[in-house]
Structure formats: C-alpha cells, structure tokens
Amino acid sequence: HEDADLIVIDKPAGMVVHPAPGSPSGTLVNALLHHCGDSLSGIGGARRPGIVHRIDKDTSGLLVVAKTTRAHHALAEQFAAHTVHRHYLAVAHGRPDAADPRLRGVPGVAFEPGGTLRIATGLDRHRTDRQRQAVTFTGGRAAVTRARVVQGFGEPAAACLLECWLETGRTHQIRVHLAHAGHGLIGDPVYGGQRKLGPRAVGPAAAAAAAAFPRQALHAATLGFTHPVTGQSMHFAAPMPADLAALVAVLRGGA
C-alpha cells in the first residue's frame, strides 16, 4: 500500500532494514530512496529516513514507513502508546501448555484465560555479546509478548505454529522471550540453541526440513494502525512466504 503519507511493505527475509556496518547497500532504505526519492520523512536521518519501526534481517513481513514528517511523528506516537497492532506467525520448538509444570517455574511467564501465554520481563543487551538481547528482571526495557498455539506438530509436543502479538516492540523481543520460556524458534541461529526435532516425533522429512531451515521461523503477518493524517483505521495482512509455508506444510504432513 502507498499513499501520499506512508508506504506499507512486505519485507522479504534476508533484507536489512537500514544501512549499517557490513550492510551498506541492498537494504530496505536503499530501495525506498530509489522508489520515493526525496519524499521520505527525514526524521530518521540520512541512514534511516522514514523508518518508524523495524524487523530483523531474517524476519519476513510487514513494515510501515513514513513519507512525511507529520506522518512520522503521528506513527511514532502510536508505537510509543502501544496502539499499533502487530501479529506474527512463528514456528517454535515444543508446545506451550498451561498444564506444563515447568512453565509455572519460569520467571515472567504466565497464562491468561483462553490459554494465551504471556511473557513479561525486562530486556537489555547481553553482558558479553553486545549483538544479543537478554532477559533481565533488574533494569532494562519493559517487554510483554503474548502467544497462542495455532497448531501443534508431532508427539510428544515436538513443535508448534504460534500466533504472537506484541504489547511492546523491543529488539529481538519474540525470539528472546520464546527462548526464555523454553520454546525457541526453529532456525534461530542466535537464540534457538542446539535443539533439534527428532525424526520419530515429526517424521524424517519434517525433521530434515526443520534442521535445514536457514533463518528464524518468524513472519510479521498483520499490521494495524490509525492513518496518521486521515484518521482511517488501516489493517494489512501478508501471507507466509514460500519458505515458511513449506516448513509448516511438511510439519503438518509429519504430524
């Protein structure tokens, strides 16, 4: 979607949002500058024009970008007030269950009515690896993630498709929070650990597909906000990209 004030993009996995050391070109910002010219909001500076929020390089899905200063301010206020609706699809190890006694002992993890998993912690830079985020309960920035199981795969509770939604939007939030709860994302090279799906649990084809999945299995599927100029309620949905849809399909087949 594009209008005079903003543009909504379905970012492919593998594309960096803005230039940084090691990624000077081929970024979303480079593409936006080519497409929009000088019309992007300049609030983010030369390296981040129009960028109100971001998703990780290897996460696919929806982003809104401001084309005017007015739109940038108004969208930033909505993100700060946590009124932007963002839902993600994720494929995770295990299957969160309110009856699981292990989860009852994990700090910051609780279940709400209807079986919704709620994870509330602080997030801060990892003490020894500055490229990573870490859960903290002393300081850091408050972060709240909710998730519900869409479908389970394999037995016993080998993996699942989750719908996740953010109350806050911190760096790597879903990935860190699900790993903290013991349900790290399949394919996540930073927070997923060495965990693998067993062929007996999900079938040989599904186990092989999960082991070979080259990125964190995370997709920003829906995005909703109020148009910063017209006041219209805006809602967008992006289907799972081919790689993630293929992973889910083979897991379903093995289940």
Coordinates of N, CA, C and O in Angstrom, one line a residue, residues 87 127 130 147 242 251:
H87 N 0.8 -8.7 14.7 CA 0.7 -10.1 15.0 C 1.8 -10.8 14.1 O 1.9 -10.5 12.9
R127 N 25.4 -9.2 28.5 CA 26.6 -8.7 29.1 C 27.8 -8.9 28.3 O 28.7 -8.1 28.3
R130 N 27.3 -8.1 22.7 CA 26.5 -6.9 22.5 C 25.6 -7.0 21.3 O 24.7 -6.1 21.2
A147 N 1.3 -15.1 23.2 CA 1.3 -16.1 22.1 C 0.2 -17.1 22.4 O -0.1 -17.4 23.5
A242 N 7.1 -18.3 0.9 CA 7.1 -19.7 0.5 C 8.0 -20.6 1.4 O 7.6 -21.7 1.6
L251 N 5.7 -30.0 8.3 CA 5.4 -30.4 9.7 C 4.0 -30.9 9.8 O 3.8 -31.8 10.6

